[in-house]
Amino acid sequence: MAEVIDSLVERRKRQILEAAAHIFSKEGFANANTDRIAKRARLGKGTIYRYFGSKRDLFLSVVDRGLNKMRDEILQEVRKRNSVLGKIESAIRTYLAFFEKNSNFIGILLHEQSNFRKKVVQRYFEYYYRNVDKIKEAFKLGMEQGIIKDIDLDDLISVYMGLLNGVIYMWQIEGRRYRLVDMAPIVVRVFFTGIVKDEEQRRRYDK
Amino acid sequence: MAEVIDSLVERRKRQILEAAAHIFSKEGFANANTDRIAKRARLGKGTIYRYFGSKRDLFLSVVDRGLNKMRDEILQEVRKRNSVLGKIESAIRTYLAFFEKNSNFIGILLHEQSNFRKKVVQRYFEYYYRNVDKIKEAFKLGMEQGIIKDIDLDDLISVYMGLLNGVIYMWQIEGRRYRLVDMAPIVVRVFFTGIVKDEEQRRRYDK
Amino acid sequence: MAEVIDSLVERRKRQILEAAAHIFSKEGFANANTDRIAKRARLGKGTIYRYFGSKRDLFLSVVDRGLNKMRDEILQEVRKRNSVLGKIESAIRTYLAFFEKNSNFIGILLHEQSNFRKKVVQRYFEYYYRNVDKIKEAFKLGMEQGIIKDIDLDDLISVYMGLLNGVIYMWQIEGRRYRLVDMAPIVVRVFFTGIVKDEEQRRRYDK
Amino acid sequence: MAEVIDSLVERRKRQILEAAAHIFSKEGFANANTDRIAKRARLGKGTIYRYFGSKRDLFLSVVDRGLNKMRDEILQEVRKRNSVLGKIESAIRTYLAFFEKNSNFIGILLHEQSNFRKKVVQRYFEYYYRNVDKIKEAFKLGMEQGIIKDIDLDDLISVYMGLLNGVIYMWQIEGRRYRLVDMAPIVVRVFFTGIVKDEEQRRRYDK
DNA sequence: CATGAATGAGAGTTCATTCAT
DNA sequence: GATGAATGAACTCTCATTCAT
């Protein structure tokens, strides 16, 4: 019995969240309007307010839902690989693949007003670092095994995350003209081995 | 006489642009309100409209002004270096330094509604690629000299730009807890030589 | 069901149009303010915008509605008379009666800014000439029957329409101190037979 | 000395009044803007306020000036004729001629908001009835001489004024497609002798 | 005397939120 | 449970008026 009710509630919520994700990512929070979300969800405007207290709540729920899905997908893929570099390679691929599949979601993390920024970022970290921690561990392990250079871990994470998010950002603003996952090999290659070929120069810069 | 008038006009414009940059970056375009911008500029609301036709115009002027400054600073620094890698290193440093000094400006390029996105991005490219072209040339020259690996130029630019913007983005959402320019060395090192130490692994991934 | 919805929409539109007619005629388009119209309609300001796209739209709807009513009333009365002069007499009476009953409406046709003038006048002619055409036919028929003097038809219409509108205008600016329909007999008399009694003088001017 | 100052003041006032008349008649009071008036007068906006206390004052001065000119022109012409009907004919011609020459001025008397209406109309009457009185006297004299039918004088004036103003109004809204003075003969003819030719019908309606 | 830069009250319009049905 | 008609606070933008120069 409770399950049936739950199932209706869940269905409605999903219906709304999907419509909202679409509209928010296209228009941003401030520009999105509840009417259009309701229309897209094929529900009355009032119904949205039965399930989400405010536009703000709805927005944060959309963020949560997206981050949740992302975390699950990445962790699942990373678990399949055993080697340190394999895990990192897999994390890069899956991260890019996720944002290609859910490119709507980029807008949600990118736009957005100051008052939300903090809240959104906080959720991003809450969800994200649970798997960044896995990456962090991988980096650490790699260093212990002498496979990865000794670099300050926090710096490394910033560069790693920055590289990934930045590549996604560029893909986005360049108009999604290529397949984002196709960037994975070059990203992996540069991240792992750098761009400089000349050995003398490498040594100069590698300290 | 004309100079005095000019100087007033210029002063007012600067006054408004500075206030606007602050507010826009804090609140985003849609959330910023003209009244607050006016207050911050210590001017009446109407005065803003004497100098800028609309809120939209004002916003785009803020973007232009920022991009202009950025381009000038980067080109000036890059010109000082002669070697290929030196130029690239300098561009990385100056880009990060610019956004640290003008961190307001990040928000302006990051937020923003779909309807503006195109316009803003278009300006970004107009201004930016004039100096990215210099970088592109440096990359190309580096490849011809056998200093830089043969990598598809467009891919390389995307990774390069993505890495920089991403590092800035991470700095921003992590709460600007460190000095952004301090990231330059590690960014340069990873970008130039990668993170993998183990030679066998390097060869595996370097193809 | 559809009927009920229709009836609500119709009721609201009427409610708003009536309030708007009142305010517009009192204040003119530019001076009227939507808030006051809303107040008078006992509705929120936003509600007006659910039913009419803009203040301008609302104004033109008020004009249309008035002209519609006028046309219907006049045509109905004119149809009842058979003789040429009877029809004209009836048109004069009904026209004056309409504006007395809907004296709000005078202001709407009289005031008004240049940018609207054209649109409003265009509607006026669209609606009005459908029944002025009837009058025109009556004039023409009267001339053929030798009852009405041979006068250029367009000139005649201008004088006829001018006389009516002018009498209404005078009534209005003199402060509506008398009943407008009471002017009908004297208007008809002068229009039909002129003011000059002396036969010699009549002949002098009647050519 | 005083004359020179006076002359400057007068020149400035004229300059402003002419510009204002033009703008007000084209745009109406509410839509007209002081900036454009100042521009047209080739003066600074502030200067207008040295000579006229407010936009409202300026508007009323424009009205006064127009009515003044109208009165002078009409009285001058009417004085030249001796016969009753001649005087009336002349008044009709001159009134129409004035508005053709100063067609700007029509807009000023026609548009306009409620709050002004009264004031403007009051001025209109103040100025106008000084010469309508002459017409009234002519009508009265005509009746005494048996040249004009016995009609209630106030009714007659309303019809007379209405006819003139209405003809001007029609000319205006029909787009000034003909010369207004050319309407004088037909207006005079209809006003003096009516439109009905058939004697029996005339008698029917002439009572 | 003349100016026009500056102003802020007030305009039209939008839209998140409520609540009677 | 679901709706969408209604609302009014809050937005951008205009412009009559002021006043330092």
Short mmCIF file of N, CA, C and O in Angstrom, two decimals, chain A residues 66-145:
data_model
loop_
_atom_site.label_atom_id
_atom_site.label_comp_id
_atom_site.label_asym_id
_atom_site.label_seq_id
_atom_site.Cartn_x
_atom_site.Cartn_y
_atom_site.Cartn_z
N GLY A 66 21.37 14.82 -10.12
CA GLY A 66 22.42 14.69 -11.12
C GLY A 66 23.72 14.19 -10.51
O GLY A 66 24.35 13.27 -11.04
N LEU A 67 24.09 14.77 -9.39
CA LEU A 67 25.34 14.39 -8.75
C LEU A 67 25.31 12.93 -8.31
O LEU A 67 26.31 12.20 -8.41
N ASN A 68 24.16 12.52 -7.82
CA ASN A 68 23.95 11.14 -7.43
C ASN A 68 24.23 10.16 -8.55
O ASN A 68 24.99 9.20 -8.41
N LYS A 69 23.61 10.46 -9.67
CA LYS A 69 23.78 9.59 -10.83
C LYS A 69 25.25 9.55 -11.26
O LYS A 69 25.79 8.49 -11.55
N MET A 70 25.86 10.73 -11.26
CA MET A 70 27.26 10.80 -11.67
C MET A 70 28.14 9.93 -10.78
O MET A 70 28.92 9.11 -11.26
N ARG A 71 27.98 10.11 -9.49
CA ARG A 71 28.80 9.34 -8.56
C ARG A 71 28.64 7.84 -8.78
O ARG A 71 29.62 7.10 -8.88
N ASP A 72 27.40 7.39 -8.90
CA ASP A 72 27.15 5.96 -9.08
C ASP A 72 27.83 5.43 -10.33
O ASP A 72 28.50 4.40 -10.30
N GLU A 73 27.69 6.15 -11.42
CA GLU A 73 28.26 5.67 -12.67
C GLU A 73 29.78 5.59 -12.60
O GLU A 73 30.38 4.62 -13.06
N ILE A 74 30.38 6.63 -12.05
CA ILE A 74 31.84 6.63 -12.00
C ILE A 74 32.36 5.52 -11.10
O ILE A 74 33.21 4.71 -11.51
N LEU A 75 31.81 5.42 -9.88
CA LEU A 75 32.31 4.41 -8.95
C LEU A 75 32.20 3.00 -9.55
O LEU A 75 33.11 2.18 -9.44
N GLN A 76 31.07 2.78 -10.21
CA GLN A 76 30.84 1.46 -10.81
C GLN A 76 31.94 1.12 -11.83
O GLN A 76 32.45 0.00 -11.86
N GLU A 77 32.32 2.11 -12.65
CA GLU A 77 33.31 1.85 -13.68
C GLU A 77 34.72 1.69 -13.09
O GLU A 77 35.48 0.82 -13.50
N VAL A 78 35.02 2.59 -12.13
CA VAL A 78 36.35 2.58 -11.56
C VAL A 78 36.64 1.24 -10.87
O VAL A 78 37.75 0.70 -10.93
N ARG A 79 35.63 0.70 -10.23
CA ARG A 79 35.78 -0.57 -9.51
C ARG A 79 36.26 -1.71 -10.42
O ARG A 79 36.89 -2.66 -9.96
N LYS A 80 35.93 -1.60 -11.71
CA LYS A 80 36.27 -2.68 -12.64
C LYS A 80 37.76 -2.78 -12.93
O LYS A 80 38.23 -3.80 -13.42
N ARG A 81 38.48 -1.66 -12.69
CA ARG A 81 39.91 -1.68 -13.03
C ARG A 81 40.77 -1.93 -11.79
O ARG A 81 40.39 -1.56 -10.67
N ASN A 82 41.89 -2.52 -12.00
CA ASN A 82 42.75 -2.86 -10.85
C ASN A 82 43.95 -1.95 -10.69
O ASN A 82 44.27 -1.51 -9.59
N SER A 83 44.62 -1.64 -11.81
CA SER A 83 45.84 -0.84 -11.70
C SER A 83 45.50 0.59 -11.36
O SER A 83 44.41 1.08 -11.65
N VAL A 84 46.45 1.26 -10.74
CA VAL A 84 46.28 2.66 -10.38
C VAL A 84 45.96 3.51 -11.61
O VAL A 84 44.96 4.25 -11.63
N LEU A 85 46.79 3.42 -12.63
CA LEU A 85 46.57 4.25 -13.81
C LEU A 85 45.28 3.85 -14.54
O LEU A 85 44.58 4.69 -15.09
N GLY A 86 44.99 2.59 -14.48
CA GLY A 86 43.75 2.10 -15.09
C GLY A 86 42.53 2.73 -14.43
O GLY A 86 41.58 3.15 -15.09
N LYS A 87 42.57 2.79 -13.11
CA LYS A 87 41.45 3.40 -12.39
C LYS A 87 41.31 4.88 -12.78
O LYS A 87 40.21 5.38 -13.02
N ILE A 88 42.44 5.55 -12.84
CA ILE A 88 42.38 6.98 -13.17
C ILE A 88 41.88 7.17 -14.60
O ILE A 88 41.00 8.00 -14.88
N GLU A 89 42.41 6.38 -15.49
CA GLU A 89 41.97 6.45 -16.88
C GLU A 89 40.46 6.23 -16.97
O GLU A 89 39.75 6.96 -17.66
N SER A 90 39.99 5.26 -16.26
CA SER A 90 38.57 4.93 -16.28
C SER A 90 37.74 6.07 -15.70
O SER A 90 36.66 6.41 -16.21
N ALA A 91 38.24 6.67 -14.62
CA ALA A 91 37.50 7.78 -14.01
C ALA A 91 37.38 8.95 -14.99
O ALA A 91 36.31 9.57 -15.12
N ILE A 92 38.46 9.22 -15.69
CA ILE A 92 38.44 10.30 -16.68
C ILE A 92 37.40 10.02 -17.77
O ILE A 92 36.54 10.85 -18.06
N ARG A 93 37.47 8.84 -18.32
CA ARG A 93 36.53 8.44 -19.37
C ARG A 93 35.08 8.55 -18.91
O ARG A 93 34.23 9.10 -19.61
N THR A 94 34.81 7.99 -17.73
CA THR A 94 33.43 7.94 -17.27
C THR A 94 32.89 9.34 -16.94
O THR A 94 31.74 9.65 -17.20
N TYR A 95 33.75 10.15 -16.37
CA TYR A 95 33.36 11.53 -16.05
C TYR A 95 32.96 12.27 -17.33
O TYR A 95 31.90 12.88 -17.41
N LEU A 96 33.81 12.17 -18.32
CA LEU A 96 33.49 12.85 -19.58
C LEU A 96 32.24 12.25 -20.22
O LEU A 96 31.36 12.97 -20.71
N ALA A 97 32.14 10.92 -20.17
CA ALA A 97 30.96 10.26 -20.76
C ALA A 97 29.68 10.70 -20.07
O ALA A 97 28.67 10.98 -20.71
N PHE A 98 29.76 10.84 -18.73
CA PHE A 98 28.58 11.27 -18.00
C PHE A 98 28.10 12.65 -18.46
O PHE A 98 26.92 12.87 -18.70
N PHE A 99 29.03 13.56 -18.59
CA PHE A 99 28.60 14.92 -18.95
C PHE A 99 28.19 15.00 -20.42
O PHE A 99 27.41 15.87 -20.79
N GLU A 100 28.72 14.11 -21.23
CA GLU A 100 28.24 14.10 -22.62
C GLU A 100 26.80 13.62 -22.64
O GLU A 100 25.95 14.21 -23.31
N LYS A 101 26.51 12.57 -21.88
CA LYS A 101 25.15 12.01 -21.85
C LYS A 101 24.20 12.99 -21.16
O LYS A 101 23.05 13.11 -21.54
N ASN A 102 24.68 13.66 -20.15
CA ASN A 102 23.80 14.58 -19.40
C ASN A 102 24.26 16.02 -19.57
O ASN A 102 24.43 16.75 -18.60
N SER A 103 24.41 16.40 -20.82
CA SER A 103 25.03 17.70 -21.04
C SER A 103 24.15 18.83 -20.50
O SER A 103 24.64 19.91 -20.19
N ASN A 104 22.87 18.55 -20.37
CA ASN A 104 21.99 19.49 -19.67
C ASN A 104 22.60 19.97 -18.37
O ASN A 104 22.48 21.12 -17.98
N PHE A 105 23.19 18.99 -17.72
CA PHE A 105 23.60 19.18 -16.35
C PHE A 105 24.76 20.16 -16.20
O PHE A 105 24.93 20.79 -15.16
N ILE A 106 25.51 20.31 -17.27
CA ILE A 106 26.65 21.22 -17.21
C ILE A 106 26.17 22.62 -16.88
O ILE A 106 26.69 23.28 -15.98
N GLY A 107 25.15 23.02 -17.61
CA GLY A 107 24.61 24.36 -17.41
C GLY A 107 24.25 24.59 -15.97
O GLY A 107 24.46 25.67 -15.41
N ILE A 108 23.71 23.57 -15.35
CA ILE A 108 23.28 23.72 -13.97
C ILE A 108 24.46 23.99 -13.04
O ILE A 108 24.38 24.80 -12.13
N LEU A 109 25.57 23.31 -13.31
CA LEU A 109 26.73 23.57 -12.46
C LEU A 109 27.47 24.85 -12.83
O LEU A 109 28.16 25.44 -12.01
N LEU A 110 27.32 25.25 -14.08
CA LEU A 110 28.05 26.44 -14.51
C LEU A 110 27.34 27.77 -14.25
O LEU A 110 27.88 28.66 -13.64
N HIS A 111 26.10 27.88 -14.77
CA HIS A 111 25.42 29.18 -14.53
C HIS A 111 25.41 29.44 -13.05
O HIS A 111 26.15 28.91 -12.30
N GLU A 112 24.54 30.21 -12.70
CA GLU A 112 23.94 30.29 -11.38
C GLU A 112 24.45 31.31 -10.42
O GLU A 112 25.62 31.59 -10.29
N GLN A 113 23.46 31.79 -9.79
CA GLN A 113 23.57 32.96 -8.94
C GLN A 113 24.34 32.68 -7.66
O GLN A 113 24.35 31.58 -7.14
N SER A 114 24.89 33.74 -7.17
CA SER A 114 25.71 33.71 -5.96
C SER A 114 25.03 33.01 -4.79
O SER A 114 25.64 32.19 -4.11
N ASN A 115 23.79 33.35 -4.58
CA ASN A 115 23.11 32.82 -3.41
C ASN A 115 23.03 31.29 -3.47
O ASN A 115 22.97 30.62 -2.45
N PHE A 116 23.05 30.76 -4.68
CA PHE A 116 23.00 29.32 -4.83
C PHE A 116 24.37 28.69 -4.91
O PHE A 116 24.56 27.56 -4.53
N ARG A 117 25.24 29.48 -5.50
CA ARG A 117 26.57 28.97 -5.78
C ARG A 117 27.09 28.12 -4.61
O ARG A 117 27.41 26.95 -4.78
N LYS A 118 27.10 28.75 -3.45
CA LYS A 118 27.65 28.07 -2.29
C LYS A 118 26.97 26.74 -2.03
O LYS A 118 27.60 25.71 -1.85
N LYS A 119 25.66 26.80 -2.01
CA LYS A 119 24.86 25.61 -1.74
C LYS A 119 25.16 24.53 -2.78
O LYS A 119 25.39 23.37 -2.46
N VAL A 120 25.17 24.93 -4.04
CA VAL A 120 25.37 23.98 -5.12
C VAL A 120 26.76 23.38 -5.02
O VAL A 120 26.95 22.16 -5.12
N VAL A 121 27.74 24.25 -4.81
CA VAL A 121 29.11 23.78 -4.75
C VAL A 121 29.29 22.82 -3.57
O VAL A 121 29.95 21.79 -3.67
N GLN A 122 28.66 23.19 -2.47
CA GLN A 122 28.73 22.35 -1.29
C GLN A 122 28.21 20.94 -1.60
O GLN A 122 28.83 19.94 -1.27
N ARG A 123 27.07 20.88 -2.28
CA ARG A 123 26.53 19.57 -2.66
C ARG A 123 27.48 18.86 -3.62
O ARG A 123 27.71 17.67 -3.51
N TYR A 124 28.03 19.64 -4.54
CA TYR A 124 28.95 19.07 -5.50
C TYR A 124 30.08 18.38 -4.76
O TYR A 124 30.43 17.24 -5.05
N PHE A 125 30.61 19.05 -3.77
CA PHE A 125 31.71 18.45 -3.03
C PHE A 125 31.24 17.26 -2.21
O PHE A 125 31.89 16.22 -2.17
N GLU A 126 30.12 17.44 -1.53
CA GLU A 126 29.58 16.33 -0.75
C GLU A 126 29.52 15.06 -1.58
O GLU A 126 29.99 14.00 -1.20
N TYR A 127 28.92 15.20 -2.75
CA TYR A 127 28.75 14.03 -3.60
C TYR A 127 30.05 13.64 -4.27
O TYR A 127 30.39 12.48 -4.39
N TYR A 128 30.76 14.66 -4.71
CA TYR A 128 31.88 14.35 -5.55
C TYR A 128 33.07 13.79 -4.79
O TYR A 128 33.68 12.82 -5.21
N TYR A 129 33.37 14.36 -3.67
CA TYR A 129 34.58 13.94 -3.01
C TYR A 129 34.51 12.51 -2.50
O TYR A 129 35.53 11.89 -2.24
N ARG A 130 33.30 12.02 -2.37
CA ARG A 130 33.22 10.61 -2.01
C ARG A 130 33.92 9.76 -3.06
O ARG A 130 34.47 8.74 -2.78
N ASN A 131 33.90 10.22 -4.34
CA ASN A 131 34.63 9.41 -5.31
C ASN A 131 35.97 10.02 -5.67
O ASN A 131 36.87 9.35 -6.13
N VAL A 132 36.07 11.34 -5.44
CA VAL A 132 37.40 11.92 -5.61
C VAL A 132 38.33 11.29 -4.58
O VAL A 132 39.51 11.06 -4.85
N ASP A 133 37.78 10.98 -3.44
CA ASP A 133 38.59 10.31 -2.43
C ASP A 133 39.19 9.02 -2.97
O ASP A 133 40.35 8.70 -2.69
N LYS A 134 38.40 8.34 -3.75
CA LYS A 134 38.93 7.11 -4.37
C LYS A 134 40.11 7.46 -5.28
O LYS A 134 41.13 6.76 -5.31
N ILE A 135 39.93 8.54 -6.05
CA ILE A 135 41.00 8.96 -6.95
C ILE A 135 42.22 9.37 -6.14
O ILE A 135 43.35 9.02 -6.46
N LYS A 136 41.93 10.12 -5.09
CA LYS A 136 43.00 10.59 -4.22
C LYS A 136 43.82 9.39 -3.72
O LYS A 136 45.05 9.38 -3.76
N GLU A 137 43.10 8.39 -3.26
CA GLU A 137 43.76 7.17 -2.80
C GLU A 137 44.60 6.55 -3.92
O GLU A 137 45.72 6.09 -3.69
N ALA A 138 44.02 6.55 -5.11
CA ALA A 138 44.74 5.98 -6.26
C ALA A 138 46.03 6.77 -6.50
O ALA A 138 47.10 6.18 -6.69
N PHE A 139 45.93 8.09 -6.48
CA PHE A 139 47.13 8.92 -6.67
C PHE A 139 48.19 8.56 -5.62
O PHE A 139 49.35 8.36 -5.92
N LYS A 140 47.71 8.50 -4.37
CA LYS A 140 48.61 8.25 -3.26
C LYS A 140 49.30 6.90 -3.43
O LYS A 140 50.54 6.78 -3.31
N LEU A 141 48.48 5.92 -3.73
CA LEU A 141 49.00 4.57 -3.94
C LEU A 141 50.04 4.57 -5.06
O LEU A 141 51.12 3.97 -4.95
N GLY A 142 49.67 5.29 -6.17
CA GLY A 142 50.58 5.39 -7.31
C GLY A 142 51.93 5.98 -6.92
O GLY A 142 52.98 5.54 -7.38
N MET A 143 51.88 6.98 -6.06
CA MET A 143 53.13 7.60 -5.62
C MET A 143 53.95 6.61 -4.79
O MET A 143 55.15 6.48 -4.97
N GLU A 144 53.26 5.91 -3.89
CA GLU A 144 53.95 4.92 -3.06
C GLU A 144 54.57 3.83 -3.91
O GLU A 144 55.65 3.32 -3.62
N GLN A 145 53.90 3.49 -4.97
CA GLN A 145 54.40 2.43 -5.85
C GLN A 145 55.46 2.95 -6.82
O GLN A 145 55.96 2.21 -7.67
#
